XYZ file of C-alpha atoms in Angstrom:
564
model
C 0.000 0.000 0.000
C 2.647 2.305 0.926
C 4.935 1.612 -2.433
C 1.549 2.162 -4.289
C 1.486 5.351 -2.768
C 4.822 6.821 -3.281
C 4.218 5.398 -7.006
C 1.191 7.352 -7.639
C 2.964 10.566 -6.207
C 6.250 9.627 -7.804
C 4.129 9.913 -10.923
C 2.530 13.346 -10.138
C 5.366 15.008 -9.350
C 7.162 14.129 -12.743
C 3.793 14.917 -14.427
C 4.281 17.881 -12.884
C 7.782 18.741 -13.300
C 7.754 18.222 -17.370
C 4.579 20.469 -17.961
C 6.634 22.761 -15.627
C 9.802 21.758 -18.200
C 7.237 22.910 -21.071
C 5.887 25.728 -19.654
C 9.729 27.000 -19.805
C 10.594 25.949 -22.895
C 7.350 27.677 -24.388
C 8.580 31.176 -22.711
C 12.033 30.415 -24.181
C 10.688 29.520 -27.795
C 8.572 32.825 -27.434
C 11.435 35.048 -26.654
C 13.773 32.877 -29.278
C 11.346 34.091 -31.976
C 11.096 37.722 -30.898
C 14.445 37.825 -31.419
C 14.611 36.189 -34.652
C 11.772 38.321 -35.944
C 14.295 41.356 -35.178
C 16.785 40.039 -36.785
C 14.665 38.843 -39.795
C 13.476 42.563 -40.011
C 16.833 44.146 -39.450
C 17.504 41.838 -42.463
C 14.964 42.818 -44.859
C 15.359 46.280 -44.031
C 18.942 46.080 -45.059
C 18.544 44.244 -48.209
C 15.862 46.399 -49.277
C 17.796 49.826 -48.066
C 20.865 48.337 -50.120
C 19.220 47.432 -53.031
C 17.280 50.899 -53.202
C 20.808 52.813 -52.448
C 22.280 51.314 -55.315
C 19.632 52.004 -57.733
C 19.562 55.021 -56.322
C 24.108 55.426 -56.921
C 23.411 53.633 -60.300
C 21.116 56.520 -61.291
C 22.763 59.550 -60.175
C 26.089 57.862 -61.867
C 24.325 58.191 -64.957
C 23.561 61.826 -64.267
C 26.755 62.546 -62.912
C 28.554 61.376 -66.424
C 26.316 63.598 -68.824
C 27.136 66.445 -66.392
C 30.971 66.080 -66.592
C 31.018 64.888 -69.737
C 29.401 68.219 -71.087
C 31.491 70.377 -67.816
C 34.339 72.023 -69.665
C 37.900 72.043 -67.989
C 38.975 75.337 -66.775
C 41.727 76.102 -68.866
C 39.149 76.132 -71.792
C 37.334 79.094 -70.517
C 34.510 80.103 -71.929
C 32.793 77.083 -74.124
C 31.841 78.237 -77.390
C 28.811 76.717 -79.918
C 31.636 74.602 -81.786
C 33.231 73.163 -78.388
C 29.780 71.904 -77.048
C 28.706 70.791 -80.630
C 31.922 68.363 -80.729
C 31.334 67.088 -76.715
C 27.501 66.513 -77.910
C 28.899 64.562 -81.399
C 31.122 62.746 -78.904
C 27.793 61.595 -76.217
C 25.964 60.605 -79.276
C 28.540 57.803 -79.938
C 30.363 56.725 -76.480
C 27.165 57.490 -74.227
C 25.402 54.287 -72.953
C 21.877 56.341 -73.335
C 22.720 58.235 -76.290
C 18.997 60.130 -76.224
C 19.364 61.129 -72.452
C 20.063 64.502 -73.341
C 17.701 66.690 -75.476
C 19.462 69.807 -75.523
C 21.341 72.300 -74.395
C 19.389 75.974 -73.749
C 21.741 79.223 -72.984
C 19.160 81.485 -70.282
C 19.792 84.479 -68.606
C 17.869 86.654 -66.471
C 16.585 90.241 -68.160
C 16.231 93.535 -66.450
C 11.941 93.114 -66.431
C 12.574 89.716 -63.877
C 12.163 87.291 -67.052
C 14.119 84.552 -69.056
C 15.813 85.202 -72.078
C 16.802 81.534 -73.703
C 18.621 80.597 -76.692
C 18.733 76.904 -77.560
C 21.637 74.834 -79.132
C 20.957 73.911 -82.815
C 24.276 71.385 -84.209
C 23.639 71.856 -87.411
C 24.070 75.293 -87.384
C 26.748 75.607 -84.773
C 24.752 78.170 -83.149
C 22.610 79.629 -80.315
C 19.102 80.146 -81.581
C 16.246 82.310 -79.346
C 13.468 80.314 -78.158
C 10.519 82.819 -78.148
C 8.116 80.628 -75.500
C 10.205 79.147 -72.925
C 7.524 78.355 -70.353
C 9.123 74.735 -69.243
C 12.303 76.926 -67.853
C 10.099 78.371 -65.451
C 11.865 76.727 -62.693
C 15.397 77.831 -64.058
C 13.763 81.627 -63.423
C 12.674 80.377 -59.989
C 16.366 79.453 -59.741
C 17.648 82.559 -60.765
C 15.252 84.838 -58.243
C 15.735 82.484 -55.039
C 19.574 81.949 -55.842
C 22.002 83.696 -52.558
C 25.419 84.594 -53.602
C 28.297 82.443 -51.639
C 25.746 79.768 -51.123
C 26.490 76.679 -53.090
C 23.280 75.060 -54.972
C 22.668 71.957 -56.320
C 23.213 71.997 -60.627
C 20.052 69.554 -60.801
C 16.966 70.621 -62.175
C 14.137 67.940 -61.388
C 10.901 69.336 -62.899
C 12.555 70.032 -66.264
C 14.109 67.603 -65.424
C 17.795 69.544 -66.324
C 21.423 69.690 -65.409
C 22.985 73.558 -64.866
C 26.694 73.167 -65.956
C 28.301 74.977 -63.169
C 30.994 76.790 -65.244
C 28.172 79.737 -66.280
C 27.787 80.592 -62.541
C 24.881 82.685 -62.256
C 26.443 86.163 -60.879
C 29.668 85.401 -63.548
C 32.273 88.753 -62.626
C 32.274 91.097 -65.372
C 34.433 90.397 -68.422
C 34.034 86.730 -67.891
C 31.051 84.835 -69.483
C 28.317 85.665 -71.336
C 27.072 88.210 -68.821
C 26.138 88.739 -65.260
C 23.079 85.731 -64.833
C 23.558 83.554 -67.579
C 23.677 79.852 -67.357
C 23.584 76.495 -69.460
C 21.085 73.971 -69.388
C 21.470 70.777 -70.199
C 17.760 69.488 -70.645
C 17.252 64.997 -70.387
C 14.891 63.369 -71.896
C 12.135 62.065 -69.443
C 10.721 59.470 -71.618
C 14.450 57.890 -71.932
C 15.031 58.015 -68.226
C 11.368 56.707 -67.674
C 11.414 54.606 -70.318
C 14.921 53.054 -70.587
C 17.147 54.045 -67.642
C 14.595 53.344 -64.875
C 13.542 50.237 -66.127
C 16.436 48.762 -66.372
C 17.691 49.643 -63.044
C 14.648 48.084 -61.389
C 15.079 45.204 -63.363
C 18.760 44.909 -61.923
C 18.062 45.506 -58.112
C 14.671 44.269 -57.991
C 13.863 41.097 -60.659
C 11.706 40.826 -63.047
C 7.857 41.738 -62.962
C 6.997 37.834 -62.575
C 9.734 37.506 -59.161
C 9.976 41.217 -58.238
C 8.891 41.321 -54.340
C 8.566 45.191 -54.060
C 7.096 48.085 -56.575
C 9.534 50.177 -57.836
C 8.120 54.340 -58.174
C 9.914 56.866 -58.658
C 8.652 60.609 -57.882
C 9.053 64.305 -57.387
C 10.667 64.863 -54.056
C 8.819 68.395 -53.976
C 5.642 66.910 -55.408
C 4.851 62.536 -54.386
C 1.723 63.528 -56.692
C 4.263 63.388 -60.043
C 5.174 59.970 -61.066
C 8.406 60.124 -63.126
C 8.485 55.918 -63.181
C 6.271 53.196 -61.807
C 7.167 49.551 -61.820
C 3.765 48.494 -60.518
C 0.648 51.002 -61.453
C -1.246 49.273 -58.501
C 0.281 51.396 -56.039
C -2.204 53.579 -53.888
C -1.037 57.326 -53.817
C -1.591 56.909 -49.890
C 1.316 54.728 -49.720
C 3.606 57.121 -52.070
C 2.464 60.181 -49.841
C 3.801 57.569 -46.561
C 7.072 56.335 -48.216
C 5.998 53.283 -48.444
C 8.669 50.255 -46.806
C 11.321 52.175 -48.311
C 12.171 56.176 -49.361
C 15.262 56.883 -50.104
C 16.720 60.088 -52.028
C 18.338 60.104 -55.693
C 19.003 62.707 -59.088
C 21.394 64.462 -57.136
C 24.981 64.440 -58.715
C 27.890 62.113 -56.840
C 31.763 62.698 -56.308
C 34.260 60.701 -58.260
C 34.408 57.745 -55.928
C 31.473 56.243 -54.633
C 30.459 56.284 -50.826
C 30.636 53.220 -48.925
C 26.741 52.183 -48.506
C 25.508 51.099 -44.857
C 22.509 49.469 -43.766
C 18.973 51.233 -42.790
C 18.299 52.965 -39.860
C 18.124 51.195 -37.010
C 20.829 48.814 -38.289
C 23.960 49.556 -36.111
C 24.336 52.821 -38.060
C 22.403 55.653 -39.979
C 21.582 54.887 -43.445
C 24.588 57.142 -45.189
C 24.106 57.397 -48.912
C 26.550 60.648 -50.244
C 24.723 63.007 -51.854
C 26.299 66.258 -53.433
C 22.709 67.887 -52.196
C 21.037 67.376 -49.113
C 18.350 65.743 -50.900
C 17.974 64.416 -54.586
C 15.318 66.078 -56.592
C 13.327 62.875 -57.005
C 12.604 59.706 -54.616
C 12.687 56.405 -54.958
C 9.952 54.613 -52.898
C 9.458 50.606 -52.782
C 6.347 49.338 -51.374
C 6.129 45.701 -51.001
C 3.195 44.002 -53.589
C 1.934 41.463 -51.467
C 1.087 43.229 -47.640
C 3.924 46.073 -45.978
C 7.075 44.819 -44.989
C 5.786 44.847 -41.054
C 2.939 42.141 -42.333
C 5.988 40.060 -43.928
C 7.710 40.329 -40.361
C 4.473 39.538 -38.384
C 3.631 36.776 -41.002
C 7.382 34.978 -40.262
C 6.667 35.785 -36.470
C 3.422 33.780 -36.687
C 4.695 30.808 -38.946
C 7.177 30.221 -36.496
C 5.083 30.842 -33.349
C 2.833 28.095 -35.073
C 5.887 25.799 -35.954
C 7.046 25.836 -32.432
C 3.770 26.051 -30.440
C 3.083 22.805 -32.978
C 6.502 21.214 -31.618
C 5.327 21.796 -28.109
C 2.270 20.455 -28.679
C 3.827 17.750 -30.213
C 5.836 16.859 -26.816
C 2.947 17.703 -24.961
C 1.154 14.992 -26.619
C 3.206 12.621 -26.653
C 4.102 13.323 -22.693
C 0.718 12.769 -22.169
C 0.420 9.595 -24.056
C 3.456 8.443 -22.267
C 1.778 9.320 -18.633
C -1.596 6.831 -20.333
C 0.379 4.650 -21.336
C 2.277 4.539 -18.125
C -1.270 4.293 -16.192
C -2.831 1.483 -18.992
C 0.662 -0.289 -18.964
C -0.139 -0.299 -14.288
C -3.517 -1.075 -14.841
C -2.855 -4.035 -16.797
C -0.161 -5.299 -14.953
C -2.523 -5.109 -12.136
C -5.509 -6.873 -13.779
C -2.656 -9.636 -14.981
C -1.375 -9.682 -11.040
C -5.352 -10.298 -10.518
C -5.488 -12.946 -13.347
C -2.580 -14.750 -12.039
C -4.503 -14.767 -8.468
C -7.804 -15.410 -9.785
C -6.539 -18.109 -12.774
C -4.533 -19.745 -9.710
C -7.464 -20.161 -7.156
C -9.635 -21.317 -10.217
C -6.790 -24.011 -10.939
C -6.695 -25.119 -7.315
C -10.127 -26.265 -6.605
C -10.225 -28.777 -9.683
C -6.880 -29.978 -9.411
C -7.678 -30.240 -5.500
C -10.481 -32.903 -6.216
C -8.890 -34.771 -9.251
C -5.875 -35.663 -6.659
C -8.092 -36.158 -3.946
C -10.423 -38.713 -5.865
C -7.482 -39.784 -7.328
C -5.629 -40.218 -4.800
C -8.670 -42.112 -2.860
C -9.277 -43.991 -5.771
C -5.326 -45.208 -5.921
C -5.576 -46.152 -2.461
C -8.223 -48.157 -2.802
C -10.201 -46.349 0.023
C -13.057 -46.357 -2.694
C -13.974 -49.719 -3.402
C -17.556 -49.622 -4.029
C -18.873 -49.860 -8.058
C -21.146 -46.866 -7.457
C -18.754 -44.730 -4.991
C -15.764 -45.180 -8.189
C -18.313 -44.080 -11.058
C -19.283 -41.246 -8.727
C -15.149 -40.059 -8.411
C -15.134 -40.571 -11.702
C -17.760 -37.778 -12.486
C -15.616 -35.849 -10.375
C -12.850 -36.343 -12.087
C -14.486 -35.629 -15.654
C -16.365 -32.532 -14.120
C -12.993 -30.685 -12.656
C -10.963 -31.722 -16.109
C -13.455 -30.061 -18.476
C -13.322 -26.815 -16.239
C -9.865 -26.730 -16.261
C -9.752 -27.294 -20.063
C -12.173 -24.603 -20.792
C -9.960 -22.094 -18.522
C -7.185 -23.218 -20.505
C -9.000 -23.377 -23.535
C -10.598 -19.455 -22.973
C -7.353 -18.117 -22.190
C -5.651 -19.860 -25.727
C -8.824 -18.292 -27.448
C -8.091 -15.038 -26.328
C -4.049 -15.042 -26.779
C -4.879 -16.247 -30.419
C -7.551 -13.337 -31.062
C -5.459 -10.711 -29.629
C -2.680 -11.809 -31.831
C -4.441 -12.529 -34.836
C -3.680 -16.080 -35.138
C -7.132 -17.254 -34.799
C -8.825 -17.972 -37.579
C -12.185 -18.656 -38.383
C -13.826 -20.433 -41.230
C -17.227 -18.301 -41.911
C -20.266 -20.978 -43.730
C -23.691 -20.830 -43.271
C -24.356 -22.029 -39.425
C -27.400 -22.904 -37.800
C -27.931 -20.637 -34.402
C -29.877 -23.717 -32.769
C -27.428 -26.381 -33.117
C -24.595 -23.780 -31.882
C -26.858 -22.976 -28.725
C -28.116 -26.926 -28.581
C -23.995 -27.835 -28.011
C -23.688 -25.094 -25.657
C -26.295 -25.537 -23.324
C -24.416 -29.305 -23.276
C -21.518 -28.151 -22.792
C -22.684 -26.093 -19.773
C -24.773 -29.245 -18.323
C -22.296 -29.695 -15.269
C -22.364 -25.909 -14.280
C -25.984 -26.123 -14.953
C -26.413 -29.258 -12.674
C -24.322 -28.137 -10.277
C -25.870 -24.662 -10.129
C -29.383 -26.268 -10.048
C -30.108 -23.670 -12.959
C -33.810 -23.674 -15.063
C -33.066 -23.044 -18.418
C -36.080 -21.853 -20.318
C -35.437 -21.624 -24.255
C -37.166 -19.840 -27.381
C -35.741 -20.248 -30.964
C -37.808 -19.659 -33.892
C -38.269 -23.024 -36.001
C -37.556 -20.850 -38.779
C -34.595 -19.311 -37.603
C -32.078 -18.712 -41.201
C -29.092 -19.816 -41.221
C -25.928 -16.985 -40.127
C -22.612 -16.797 -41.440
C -20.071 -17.916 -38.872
C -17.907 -20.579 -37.917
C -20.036 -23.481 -35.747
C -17.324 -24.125 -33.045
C -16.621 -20.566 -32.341
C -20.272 -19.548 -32.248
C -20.295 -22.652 -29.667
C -17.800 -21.563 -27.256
C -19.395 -17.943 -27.576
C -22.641 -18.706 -26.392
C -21.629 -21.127 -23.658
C -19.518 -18.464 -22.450
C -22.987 -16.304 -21.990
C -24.622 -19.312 -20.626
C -21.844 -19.939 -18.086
C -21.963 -16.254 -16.555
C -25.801 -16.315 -16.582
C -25.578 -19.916 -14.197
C -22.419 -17.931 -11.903
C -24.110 -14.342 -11.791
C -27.596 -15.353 -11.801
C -28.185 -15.671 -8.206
C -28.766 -18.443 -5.554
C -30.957 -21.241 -7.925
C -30.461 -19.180 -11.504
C -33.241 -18.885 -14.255
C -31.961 -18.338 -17.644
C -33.877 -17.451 -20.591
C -32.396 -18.211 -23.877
C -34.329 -16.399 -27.123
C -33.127 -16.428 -30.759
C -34.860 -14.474 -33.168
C -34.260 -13.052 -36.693
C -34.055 -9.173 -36.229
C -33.454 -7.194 -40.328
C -30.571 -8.826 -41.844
C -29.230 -10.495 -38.179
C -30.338 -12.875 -35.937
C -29.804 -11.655 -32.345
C -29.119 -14.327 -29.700
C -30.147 -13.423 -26.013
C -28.855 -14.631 -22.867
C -30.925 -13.201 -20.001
C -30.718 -13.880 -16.133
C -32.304 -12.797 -13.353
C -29.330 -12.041 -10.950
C -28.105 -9.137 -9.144
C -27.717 -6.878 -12.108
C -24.437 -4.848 -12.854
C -23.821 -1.618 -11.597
C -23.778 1.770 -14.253
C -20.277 1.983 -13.313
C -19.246 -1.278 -14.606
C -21.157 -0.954 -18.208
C -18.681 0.722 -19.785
C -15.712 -2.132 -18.512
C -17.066 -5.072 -19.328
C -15.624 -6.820 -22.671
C -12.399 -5.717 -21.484
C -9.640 -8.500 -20.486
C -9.102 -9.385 -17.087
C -11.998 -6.769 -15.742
C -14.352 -7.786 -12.842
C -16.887 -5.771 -10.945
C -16.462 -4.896 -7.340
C -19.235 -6.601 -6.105
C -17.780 -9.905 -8.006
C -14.485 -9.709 -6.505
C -15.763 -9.074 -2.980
C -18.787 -11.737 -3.662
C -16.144 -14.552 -4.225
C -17.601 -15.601 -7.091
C -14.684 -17.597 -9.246
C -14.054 -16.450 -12.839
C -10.808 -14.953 -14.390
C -12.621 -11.725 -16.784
C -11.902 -13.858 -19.863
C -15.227 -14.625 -21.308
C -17.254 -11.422 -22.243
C -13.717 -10.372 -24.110
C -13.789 -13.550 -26.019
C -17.176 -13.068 -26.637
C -16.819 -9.867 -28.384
C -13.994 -10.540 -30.246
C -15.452 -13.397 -31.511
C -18.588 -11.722 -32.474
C -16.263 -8.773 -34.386
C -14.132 -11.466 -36.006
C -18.060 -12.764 -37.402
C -18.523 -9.146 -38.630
C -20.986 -8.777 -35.686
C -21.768 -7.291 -32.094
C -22.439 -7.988 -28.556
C -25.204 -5.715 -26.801
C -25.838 -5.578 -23.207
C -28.998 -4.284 -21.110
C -28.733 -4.514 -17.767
C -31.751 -2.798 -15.928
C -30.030 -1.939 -12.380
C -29.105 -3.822 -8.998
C -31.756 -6.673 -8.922
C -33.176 -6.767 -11.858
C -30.741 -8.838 -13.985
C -29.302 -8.119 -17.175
C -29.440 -9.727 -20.328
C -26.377 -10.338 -23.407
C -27.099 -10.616 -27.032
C -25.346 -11.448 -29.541
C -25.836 -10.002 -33.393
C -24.505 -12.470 -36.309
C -25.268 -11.630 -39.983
C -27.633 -13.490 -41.751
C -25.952 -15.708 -44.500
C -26.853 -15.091 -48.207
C -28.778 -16.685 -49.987
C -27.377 -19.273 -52.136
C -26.534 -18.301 -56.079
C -28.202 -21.073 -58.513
């Protein structure tokens, strides 16, 4: 009792101490992924900065090389028609996007506040006056907000334009082409949009069919004006925002390029050299399927499920260890009672076969009538202990498989007919009245004859032990639909609610069995139902409380009918 005891507690206590184990690990896994979800978006944030800065570098390099390509050296001096003629001949053949630039326009600012522009013509070598030069508006805008000994950026993003920086815009007198005049080196938007851009996004980002994030490009002063747009699904909302990514470009770079880092937030400040502040346009990615933050939360969430599977994985399988553990006790238990119960079932017959033999050796028994009456004896104990024997082979073979049954059309009456003989010694000794009702016309079921046998004298032998004092049993056979149900009724104590649900198992016996010393081992109603499954059937039980009985049937297919 006591080892039970510090079992059962041994038990709790490692129950306990692994869902305490799990509990841990859970808060562990939890904080694990956190982390990894940091460093997941730390990750993306740097791939996605770094690919934008060097579309970005890539751009402005492109810039940057019409600007000093056309950017005379200062021993030249002044560049004439002829000299910027030549350099355009020149871009025309070595440039890698010979239509970038359009033109070059000579401006200056007039005495009334307005622009005075002359554009480049090659074939003539000459300036020529534009008369209507409204899309240098900004140039004038230029002009009036310009601060002398303040340095401003040569790019011209609404034209969009380059200013070559030689014609400085307050030249000193003598030099130039007079105080406020300037060169502009006008680009071709539809090349940029439609070549440059492109290509750039196809570089950094893939193709339309694997590209991850939309590529737009737009006015820095004005998110409204969409130089270049990968993806036209974008919502303006998310351009106005900045989308996942906004980064700064059109601005021109120095000779060697700047060393790119990784997005804020990343160990350092996202540091992209610019030769401005800002660039006149913006590049802004926005992620096509969800923001980058529902990527992140997605990746949190697939792995929270992963790992809260895992632990419910171990958690599962901890608690079919602790059921198994608690089956695996109970059986040994029900064997320990099996062993006790087989063993005092073993001892009574094999007590009276040596005592009648032993009297019969002796010759204490010498009287005709007294021998044929130890001889009974003898026969009575030795078919018990071959059906014990024979019910616990049964069993072993159906819980193994290795029984095997030959199914034929069987008659239910001769079955029950060899049971009820079978039984005759329990029935005799039990003083039992057997009342019987089979219908004459009972058809035939498909079963095997010797195992249908042993299954109903099984029911017939617990209705002579359980049936009370002097037993009545009432056996009925009837053809129910496409079965024939076979009931076994007493009128004994009953079976308690509790024990309904227990009783085909192996080795089970009720309380009030075990306490009433009534001999059996807890073999039969298993080998009942398993033989009634193995016949594609069923065993039913009604039992209608303490006193009132209870009453087994058993439900065997009808055979076909034979094909002519």
């Amino acid at each position: 009792m006591v080892r039970r005891f510090l079992s059962r507690h041994a038990l709790l206590l490692v129950t306990l101490m692994l869902a305490v184990l799990l509990v841990v690990l859970g808060t562990l896994q939890h904080k694990w992924i956190a982390e990894v979800s940091m460093v997941q978006r730390h990750r993306m944030q740097f791939t996605l900065f770094s690919a934008g800065a060097g579309f970005a570098e890539d751009f402005d390099r492109e810039m940057t090389r019409a600007w000093t390509h056309f950017l005379p050296d200062r021993r030249e001096g002044d560049v004439g028609p002829e000299s910027l003629v030549e350099r355009m001949d020149r871009w025309r053949v070595e440039a890698p996007h010979p239509r970038l630039v359009r033109d070059i326009v000579r401006v200056r600012l007039n005495p009334e506040g307005g622009l005075d522009a002359e554009v480049l013509r090659p074939g003539a070598r000459a300036f020529v006056p534009v008369s209507h030069p409204g899309d240098l508006e900004p140039v004038r805008r230029r002009f009036l907000a310009h601060t002398p000994g303040r340095r401003h950026s040569p790019v011209l993003g609404e034209i969009p334009a380059l200013m070559i920086p030689s014609f400085s815009m307050h030249s000193p007198p003598g030099r130039g082409h007079g105080p406020g005049e300037i060169l502009i080196l006008r680009l071709d938007e539809s090349v940029i949009a439609g070549e440059i851009l492109p290509a750039l996004s196809r570089r950094y980002f893939g193709d339309d069919q694997e590209r991850e994030y939309s590529v737009t490009v737009v006015a820095a002063e004005d998110p409204g004006r969409v130089i270049f747009q990968s993806d036209p699904g974008v919502s303006p909302a998310a351009l106005r925002s900045g989308g996942d990514a906004s980064l700064p470009m059109f601005s021109l770079q120095p000779a060697e390029p700047p060393r790119r880092h990784g997005p804020p937030g990343f160990g350092r400040p996202l540091a992209i050299h610019r030769q401005a502040a800002d660039g006149a346009w913006r590049l802004v990615l926005v992620r096509r399927h969800g923001t980058l933050e529902h990527a992140i939360t997605h990746f949190r969430y697939k792995n929270l499920a992963i790992s809260g599977g895992i632990l419910l994985l171990l958690a599962a399988a901890m608690g079919m260890v602790m059921v198994s553990t608690q089956r695996v006790r109970k059986l040994a238990r029900q064997q320990m009672e099996l062993v006790a119960g087989v063993t005092h079932e073993l001892n009574t017959p094999i007590t009276a076969i040596r005592s009648a033999g032993q009297n019969l050796a002796d010759g204490v028994v010498a009287d005709p009538a007294q021998v044929k009456r130890y001889g009974k004896v003898i026969e009575t104990e030795g078919q018990r202990l071959s059906r014990m024997v024979g019910q616990m082979l049964e069993l072993a073979g159906l819980q193994t498989g290795q029984a095997t049954y030959t199914l034929r059309p069987t008659e239910v009456g001769a079955a029950l007919d060899g049971a009820l003989a079978d039984c005759r010694w329990l029935l005799d000794e039990r003083q039992a009245r057997v009342e019987t009702d089979v219908d004459p016309a009972l058809p035939a079921v498909l079963g095997d004859a010797g195992a249908l046998r042993r299954a109903l004298r099984n029911l017939v032998e617990n209705a002579a032990k359980y049936g009370g004092r002097t037993p009545w049993i009432g056996v009925r056979a009837r053809a129910a639909g496409p079965e024939v149900a076979v009931t076994v009724e007493d009128h004994g104590p009953g079976i308690r609610r509790e024990d309904l649900p227990h009783l085909f198992e192996p080795f089970y016996r009720g309380r009030e069995v075990k306490t009433g010393g009534i001999p059996g081992s807890g073999l039969g109603l298993s080998v009942v139902r398993r033989i009634a499954e193995a016949h594609r059937g069923r065993v039913s039980v009604e039992a209608g409380g303490a006193g009132q009985g209870a009453a087994f049937t058993l439900h065997l297919p009808i055979a076909p009918e034979p094909t002519a």
